[in-house]
C-alpha atoms as a PDB file:
ATOM      1  CA  UNK A   1     137.886 150.213  73.206  1.00  0.00           C
ATOM      2  CA  UNK A   2     141.099 149.475  71.300  1.00  0.00           C
ATOM      3  CA  UNK A   3     142.429 145.911  71.106  1.00  0.00           C
ATOM      4  CA  UNK A   4     145.975 145.365  69.896  1.00  0.00           C
ATOM      5  CA  UNK A   5     146.101 143.081  66.890  1.00  0.00           C
ATOM      6  CA  UNK A   6     148.875 140.851  65.633  1.00  0.00           C
ATOM      7  CA  UNK A   7     148.493 139.191  62.271  1.00  0.00           C
ATOM      8  CA  UNK A   8     144.800 139.994  62.156  1.00  0.00           C
ATOM      9  CA  UNK A   9     143.862 138.302  65.469  1.00  0.00           C
ATOM     10  CA  UNK A  10     143.287 139.881  68.873  1.00  0.00           C
ATOM     11  CA  UNK A  11     146.066 139.432  71.433  1.00  0.00           C
ATOM     12  CA  UNK A  12     144.990 137.231  74.335  1.00  0.00           C
ATOM     13  CA  UNK A  13     146.177 137.827  77.864  1.00  0.00           C
ATOM     14  CA  UNK A  14     146.297 134.280  79.269  1.00  0.00           C
ATOM     15  CA  UNK A  15     146.821 135.471  82.848  1.00  0.00           C
ATOM     16  CA  UNK A  16     143.754 137.705  82.670  1.00  0.00           C
ATOM     17  CA  UNK A  17     141.701 134.871  81.158  1.00  0.00           C
ATOM     18  CA  UNK A  18     142.788 132.534  83.978  1.00  0.00           C
ATOM     19  CA  UNK A  19     141.841 135.159  86.588  1.00  0.00           C
ATOM     20  CA  UNK A  20     138.422 135.621  84.973  1.00  0.00           C
ATOM     21  CA  UNK A  21     137.865 131.856  85.084  1.00  0.00           C
ATOM     22  CA  UNK A  22     138.813 131.734  88.779  1.00  0.00           C
ATOM     23  CA  UNK A  23     136.427 134.614  89.536  1.00  0.00           C
ATOM     24  CA  UNK A  24     133.682 132.738  87.737  1.00  0.00           C
ATOM     25  CA  UNK A  25     134.404 129.629  89.788  1.00  0.00           C
ATOM     26  CA  UNK A  26     134.139 131.692  92.992  1.00  0.00           C
ATOM     27  CA  UNK A  27     130.853 133.268  91.882  1.00  0.00           C
ATOM     28  CA  UNK A  28     129.387 129.835  91.132  1.00  0.00           C
ATOM     29  CA  UNK A  29     130.540 128.453  94.493  1.00  0.00           C
ATOM     30  CA  UNK A  30     129.207 131.496  96.374  1.00  0.00           C
ATOM     31  CA  UNK A  31     125.827 131.312  94.652  1.00  0.00           C
ATOM     32  CA  UNK A  32     125.517 127.606  95.497  1.00  0.00           C
ATOM     33  CA  UNK A  33     126.476 128.100  99.155  1.00  0.00           C
ATOM     34  CA  UNK A  34     123.866 128.739 101.829  1.00  0.00           C
ATOM     35  CA  UNK A  35     126.265 130.840 103.918  1.00  0.00           C
ATOM     36  CA  UNK A  36     129.409 132.820 103.258  1.00  0.00           C
ATOM     37  CA  UNK A  37     132.310 130.789 101.917  1.00  0.00           C
ATOM     38  CA  UNK A  38     134.945 129.967 104.497  1.00  0.00           C
ATOM     39  CA  UNK A  39     138.593 130.631 103.719  1.00  0.00           C
ATOM     40  CA  UNK A  40     139.052 126.876 103.382  1.00  0.00           C
ATOM     41  CA  UNK A  41     136.209 126.692 100.862  1.00  0.00           C
ATOM     42  CA  UNK A  42     137.692 129.544  98.851  1.00  0.00           C
ATOM     43  CA  UNK A  43     141.084 127.816  98.834  1.00  0.00           C
ATOM     44  CA  UNK A  44     139.382 124.616  97.666  1.00  0.00           C
ATOM     45  CA  UNK A  45     137.578 126.405  94.812  1.00  0.00           C
ATOM     46  CA  UNK A  46     140.807 128.131  93.750  1.00  0.00           C
ATOM     47  CA  UNK A  47     142.794 124.896  94.150  1.00  0.00           C
ATOM     48  CA  UNK A  48     145.347 126.678  96.330  1.00  0.00           C
ATOM     49  CA  UNK A  49     146.658 123.508  98.011  1.00  0.00           C
ATOM     50  CA  UNK A  50     147.112 121.800  94.638  1.00  0.00           C
ATOM     51  CA  UNK A  51     149.195 124.735  93.387  1.00  0.00           C
ATOM     52  CA  UNK A  52     151.398 124.629  96.489  1.00  0.00           C
ATOM     53  CA  UNK A  53     151.828 120.843  96.272  1.00  0.00           C
ATOM     54  CA  UNK A  54     152.380 120.796  92.515  1.00  0.00           C
ATOM     55  CA  UNK A  55     154.835 123.659  92.157  1.00  0.00           C
ATOM     56  CA  UNK A  56     156.482 123.951  95.561  1.00  0.00           C
ATOM     57  CA  UNK A  57     156.940 127.065  97.651  1.00  0.00           C
ATOM     58  CA  UNK A  58     159.201 130.050  97.176  1.00  0.00           C
ATOM     59  CA  UNK A  59     161.806 128.490  99.457  1.00  0.00           C
ATOM     60  CA  UNK A  60     162.040 125.216  97.524  1.00  0.00           C
END
C-alpha cells in the first residue's frame, strides 16, 4: 500500500478518521445492545440531532 507523504509525515484524511470513529461508536453500541439498534438509537450514537441543532439545516 502506498501512502502519500508530505514533509516526511503521512497525510491524514480527517473525514475518513471521523467516519472510522463513528463506525467504532456504532459497533460498541450494537455489541452492548440486547436487540437491534433502533433508528433513534443510531441517531443518538451518531449525535445526529446535535449536528442539526448546532449547525442548522440546508435551508437556514
